[in-house]
Every structure is written in structure tokens, then in C-alpha cells.
Short mmCIF file of C-alpha atoms in Angstrom, two decimals:
data_model
loop_
_atom_site.label_atom_id
_atom_site.label_comp_id
_atom_site.label_asym_id
_atom_site.label_seq_id
_atom_site.Cartn_x
_atom_site.Cartn_y
_atom_site.Cartn_z
CA ARG B 1 207.46 -157.68 -45.72
CA LYS B 2 208.24 -158.22 -42.05
CA GLU B 3 205.46 -159.60 -39.88
CA VAL B 4 206.23 -157.09 -37.15
CA GLU B 5 207.79 -153.65 -37.52
CA GLN B 6 209.22 -151.45 -34.81
CA ASP B 7 211.11 -148.18 -34.70
CA PRO B 8 214.61 -149.24 -33.58
CA GLY B 9 215.19 -145.96 -31.69
CA PRO B 10 217.07 -145.31 -29.55
CA PHE B 11 214.66 -143.30 -27.48
CA ASN B 12 216.74 -141.21 -25.08
CA VAL B 13 214.62 -139.84 -22.24
CA PRO B 14 215.29 -138.34 -18.80
CA GLU B 15 214.24 -140.07 -15.61
CA GLY B 16 210.61 -139.41 -14.83
CA ALA B 17 209.60 -138.94 -18.45
CA THR B 18 206.74 -140.68 -20.18
CA VAL B 19 207.65 -142.55 -23.33
CA ALA B 20 205.59 -144.52 -25.83
CA PHE B 21 206.50 -147.09 -28.46
CA ASN B 22 204.41 -148.37 -31.30
CA CYS B 23 204.61 -151.59 -33.22
CA THR B 24 202.75 -152.54 -36.39
CA TYR B 25 201.91 -156.03 -37.57
CA SER B 26 201.08 -157.14 -41.08
CA ASN B 27 198.83 -160.16 -40.63
CA SER B 28 195.25 -159.27 -39.76
CA ALA B 29 194.78 -162.84 -38.50
CA SER B 30 197.19 -162.21 -35.63
CA GLN B 31 195.55 -163.23 -32.40
CA SER B 32 197.82 -162.62 -29.46
CA PHE B 33 200.19 -159.80 -28.70
CA PHE B 34 202.98 -159.30 -26.22
CA TRP B 35 205.75 -156.98 -25.15
CA TYR B 36 209.04 -158.58 -24.14
CA ARG B 37 211.99 -156.81 -22.58
CA GLN B 38 215.58 -157.65 -23.44
CA ASP B 39 218.53 -156.31 -21.53
CA CYS B 40 221.89 -155.99 -23.26
CA ARG B 41 223.36 -159.43 -24.06
CA LYS B 42 220.60 -161.16 -22.12
CA GLU B 43 217.61 -163.26 -23.05
CA PRO B 44 214.14 -161.75 -23.70
CA LYS B 45 211.64 -161.84 -20.85
CA LEU B 46 207.90 -161.31 -20.97
CA LEU B 47 206.93 -157.81 -19.87
CA MET B 48 203.20 -158.03 -20.48
CA SER B 49 200.52 -159.44 -22.70
CA VAL B 50 198.36 -157.04 -24.68
CA TYR B 51 194.61 -157.48 -24.48
CA SER B 52 191.96 -156.07 -26.77
CA SER B 53 190.63 -153.86 -24.01
CA GLY B 54 194.11 -152.60 -23.13
CA ASN B 55 195.86 -153.41 -19.90
CA GLU B 56 197.99 -151.75 -17.29
CA ASP B 57 200.67 -153.09 -15.00
CA GLY B 58 202.02 -150.43 -12.68
CA ARG B 59 203.79 -147.81 -14.79
CA PHE B 60 203.29 -149.79 -18.00
CA THR B 61 200.22 -149.60 -20.22
CA ALA B 62 199.72 -151.66 -23.37
CA GLN B 63 197.06 -151.08 -25.99
CA LEU B 64 195.92 -152.85 -29.13
CA ASN B 65 194.36 -151.26 -32.18
CA ARG B 66 193.15 -154.04 -34.44
CA ALA B 67 191.69 -151.73 -37.08
CA SER B 68 195.07 -150.09 -37.68
CA GLN B 69 197.05 -153.21 -36.77
CA TYR B 70 199.31 -151.76 -34.17
CA ILE B 71 200.08 -152.19 -30.51
CA SER B 72 201.59 -149.65 -28.17
CA LEU B 73 203.51 -149.58 -24.93
CA LEU B 74 203.45 -146.56 -22.65
CA ILE B 75 205.93 -146.21 -19.81
CA ARG B 76 205.23 -143.53 -17.22
CA ASP B 77 207.72 -142.10 -14.71
CA SER B 78 210.69 -143.75 -16.44
CA LYS B 79 213.38 -145.28 -14.25
CA LEU B 80 217.03 -145.86 -15.05
CA SER B 81 216.27 -149.57 -14.76
CA ASP B 82 213.80 -149.32 -17.65
CA SER B 83 216.73 -148.94 -20.04
CA ALA B 84 216.48 -151.97 -22.33
CA THR B 85 215.23 -153.07 -25.72
CA TYR B 86 211.50 -153.67 -25.97
CA LEU B 87 210.36 -156.38 -28.35
CA CYS B 88 206.91 -156.54 -29.85
CA VAL B 89 205.63 -160.09 -30.41
CA VAL B 90 202.57 -161.42 -32.22
CA THR B 91 201.24 -164.88 -32.82
CA LEU B 92 198.59 -166.37 -35.05
CA ASN B 93 195.73 -168.47 -33.81
CA ASP B 94 197.73 -171.68 -33.69
CA PHE B 95 200.13 -170.22 -31.14
CA ASN B 96 202.89 -172.37 -32.61
CA LYS B 97 204.87 -169.52 -34.11
CA PHE B 98 205.72 -166.26 -32.46
CA TYR B 99 206.88 -163.33 -34.60
CA PHE B 100 209.26 -160.89 -32.99
CA GLY B 101 209.93 -157.32 -33.97
CA SER B 102 213.54 -156.18 -34.10
CA GLY B 103 213.05 -154.14 -30.94
CA THR B 104 213.01 -150.54 -29.77
CA LYS B 105 215.91 -149.41 -27.64
CA LEU B 106 215.19 -147.19 -24.66
CA ASN B 107 217.87 -145.27 -22.78
CA VAL B 108 216.74 -143.55 -19.60
CA LYS B 109 219.23 -140.89 -18.49
CA PRO B 110 219.71 -139.45 -15.00
CA ASN W 1 214.62 -175.29 -10.79
CA ALA W 2 217.06 -174.12 -13.47
CA GLY W 3 214.42 -173.10 -16.04
CA VAL W 4 215.87 -173.18 -19.56
CA THR W 5 219.57 -173.86 -19.97
CA GLN W 6 221.72 -173.83 -23.09
CA THR W 7 225.04 -175.47 -23.83
CA PRO W 8 227.53 -174.15 -24.84
CA LYS W 9 227.44 -170.42 -24.05
CA PHE W 10 230.06 -169.53 -26.66
CA ARG W 11 231.57 -171.33 -29.62
CA VAL W 12 233.83 -170.50 -32.55
CA LEU W 13 233.66 -172.77 -35.58
CA LYS W 14 235.45 -172.92 -38.88
CA THR W 15 233.42 -173.03 -42.08
CA GLY W 16 232.30 -176.59 -42.77
CA GLN W 17 232.53 -177.83 -39.20
CA SER W 18 229.51 -179.30 -37.47
CA MET W 19 228.15 -178.83 -33.99
CA THR W 20 225.10 -179.40 -31.81
CA LEU W 21 223.54 -176.89 -29.48
CA LEU W 22 221.70 -178.34 -26.51
CA CYS W 23 218.65 -176.82 -24.88
CA ALA W 24 217.22 -178.29 -21.70
CA GLN W 25 214.19 -177.28 -19.65
CA ASP W 26 213.00 -178.62 -16.32
CA MET W 27 209.49 -177.11 -16.37
CA ASN W 28 207.80 -180.01 -18.19
CA HIS W 29 206.90 -177.69 -21.07
CA GLU W 30 205.44 -179.19 -24.23
CA TYR W 31 206.57 -176.50 -26.66
CA MET W 32 210.18 -175.72 -27.41
CA TYR W 33 211.69 -173.28 -29.91
CA TRP W 34 215.02 -172.37 -31.47
CA TYR W 35 215.56 -168.76 -32.58
CA ARG W 36 218.47 -166.84 -33.95
CA GLN W 37 218.98 -163.14 -33.26
CA ASP W 38 220.95 -160.93 -35.60
CA PRO W 39 221.46 -157.16 -35.39
CA GLY W 40 218.48 -155.30 -36.83
CA MET W 41 216.61 -158.53 -37.57
CA GLY W 42 215.02 -159.42 -34.27
CA LEU W 43 214.49 -163.03 -33.29
CA ARG W 44 213.71 -165.39 -36.15
CA LEU W 45 212.27 -168.84 -35.61
CA ILE W 46 214.45 -171.67 -36.92
CA HIS W 47 212.56 -174.77 -35.80
CA TYR W 48 210.07 -175.60 -33.12
CA SER W 49 208.53 -178.61 -31.41
CA VAL W 50 205.04 -179.10 -30.02
CA GLY W 51 205.97 -182.24 -28.10
CA GLU W 52 208.39 -185.10 -27.67
CA GLY W 53 209.23 -186.74 -30.98
CA THR W 54 207.81 -183.92 -33.14
CA THR W 55 209.54 -181.02 -34.88
CA ALA W 56 208.52 -178.44 -37.46
CA LYS W 57 210.19 -175.76 -39.57
CA GLY W 58 210.08 -172.11 -38.70
CA GLU W 59 210.96 -169.05 -40.77
CA VAL W 60 214.65 -169.81 -41.38
CA PRO W 61 215.23 -173.59 -41.17
CA ASP W 62 217.79 -174.03 -43.95
CA GLY W 63 221.17 -175.29 -42.77
CA TYR W 64 219.80 -176.52 -39.43
CA ASN W 65 218.34 -179.75 -38.13
CA VAL W 66 216.66 -180.47 -34.82
CA SER W 67 215.65 -183.38 -32.66
CA ARG W 68 213.38 -183.77 -29.64
CA LEU W 69 213.94 -187.32 -28.42
CA LYS W 70 213.16 -186.38 -24.82
CA LYS W 71 210.56 -183.88 -23.69
CA GLN W 72 213.06 -181.86 -21.73
CA ASN W 73 215.69 -181.54 -24.47
CA PHE W 74 215.69 -179.83 -27.85
CA LEU W 75 218.85 -180.13 -29.94
CA LEU W 76 219.86 -177.83 -32.79
CA GLY W 77 222.41 -179.17 -35.26
CA LEU W 78 224.55 -177.41 -37.82
CA GLU W 79 225.90 -180.03 -40.24
CA SER W 80 228.23 -177.75 -42.18
CA ALA W 81 228.59 -174.34 -40.59
CA ALA W 82 228.70 -171.22 -42.77
CA PRO W 83 229.69 -167.64 -41.84
CA SER W 84 226.03 -166.63 -42.38
CA GLN W 85 225.19 -168.74 -39.34
CA THR W 86 227.18 -166.45 -37.06
CA SER W 87 224.52 -165.33 -34.61
CA VAL W 88 223.15 -165.54 -31.11
CA TYR W 89 220.94 -168.60 -30.70
CA PHE W 90 218.14 -168.63 -28.14
CA CYS W 91 216.09 -171.56 -27.03
CA ALA W 92 212.67 -171.07 -25.48
CA SER W 93 209.92 -173.21 -24.04
CA ARG W 94 206.34 -172.76 -22.97
CA HIS W 95 203.51 -174.71 -21.47
CA THR W 96 200.38 -175.56 -23.46
CA GLY W 97 197.71 -172.98 -22.74
CA ASN W 98 200.21 -170.40 -21.53
CA ASN W 99 201.63 -168.06 -24.15
CA GLU W 100 204.60 -166.91 -22.11
CA GLN W 101 207.87 -168.19 -23.52
CA PHE W 102 210.80 -168.76 -21.20
CA PHE W 103 214.17 -168.23 -22.82
CA GLY W 104 217.57 -169.68 -22.18
CA PRO W 105 220.60 -167.40 -21.80
CA GLY W 106 221.68 -167.84 -25.42
CA THR W 107 224.62 -169.31 -27.31
CA ARG W 108 226.95 -166.94 -29.15
CA LEU W 109 228.25 -168.69 -32.24
CA THR W 110 230.89 -167.35 -34.57
CA VAL W 111 231.68 -169.14 -37.83
CA LEU W 112 234.98 -168.11 -39.42
#
């Protein structure tokens, strides 16, 4: 079983739409959670960390549900530049290993 | 400040050939990682290092070796390349106490 599971998409949305992705993780001992963004044929870059209380960064909101073992990413007022693949990442308490989901592809259309 | 760099960017090998991928970082990071990314599989950890002179196995270490003789460099070796090792290889580093990983631009390797 994969450590981290994501819907591969693609999610095709118009500009200005609100879109949400979920990600589930299998290990209840997972401690830290992140969303990374990866543009086509580029390296992943950290989008935001996910805290237990949830956190917001501009148009992006991330939430964690430990009981159901999933994290979510909400993007409001989608921009064309948001088109990318969003990777869910979890780590255990040693922080040595990071487990990446296979990513959810988002296409924002004009 | 170049961040994380990888050499080479592209390479085509024949089955059985060997090669070394070089990762270098100029941020004085303790942790360094080698991942491979395949379609539909996400990034999978090959090997990692928590400091100069130390290495450890990740999820998919078979067929690869690594060395971290200098803090700024992390080398990934393929002794006898196989077509199953065709992939995009990413190196990453991070500072102790900071969970953000910084990635290099990747190496696209094809094994024929």
C-alpha cells in the first residue's frame, strides 16, 4: 500500500473557480505534512506546510484531519499560473524520510 | 548562491554501463536526498544522507550506490544500468530543523 495517495486528476477548472484536492496517508504516526507544487518538467517546490490547526496563505488553504488521515488543499480564485501538479508530502517523526504522493494535476483554463 | 545543482541534465546509457550523477548544494545543508520520479509513481526515495560521511537507504535503493565525502556533494552511482532505471532523478537538500526541501533541476536518464 502506498504511503500517500492522491487523485491524479486532471482537474480542469475555469479561471476564478475554487478547487480542492485531498490526499490520504496510511501511517498514523505521520507527523508533518506539506504541499509541494511541480510545474511541467521542473523540480518540486514547497507551496506550504500543513498545520494541525489548518493554515492559509493568500488564496491557498491547507487543512489536516488526523482522525481520517487526510490533508486537503483549497485554491480560491484560480489563476492560469496555478496550473501545475500538486504533490502531497508526509514525513514521520524522524524527518529523515519524506513520502510523496504521485500528484494531482490542475489545469486552469481562460 | 546557486542552490542545488545537478550534473548532468540529460544522459543516455546502454544497458550495463555505469555512471555517476552529481548533486551539489551551496546552502550548507546537512541533509541530502536522491529521488527518482516515474509517471504515476511520484517521487521515491533512493538514498539519503544526514551529514558528511553518512548515507542510508530509502525506499528503492537496489541498483544504486551513494557517497557523501563532502558536505556539499552527494553522488549517486549506477554500477550496471538497467532499462528499469530510466527515470528523472532529483536531488534535494534541507537544513536541520527546517523541513523544507530544496530540489535540483533534475537529471533525465534513459537506459537503452
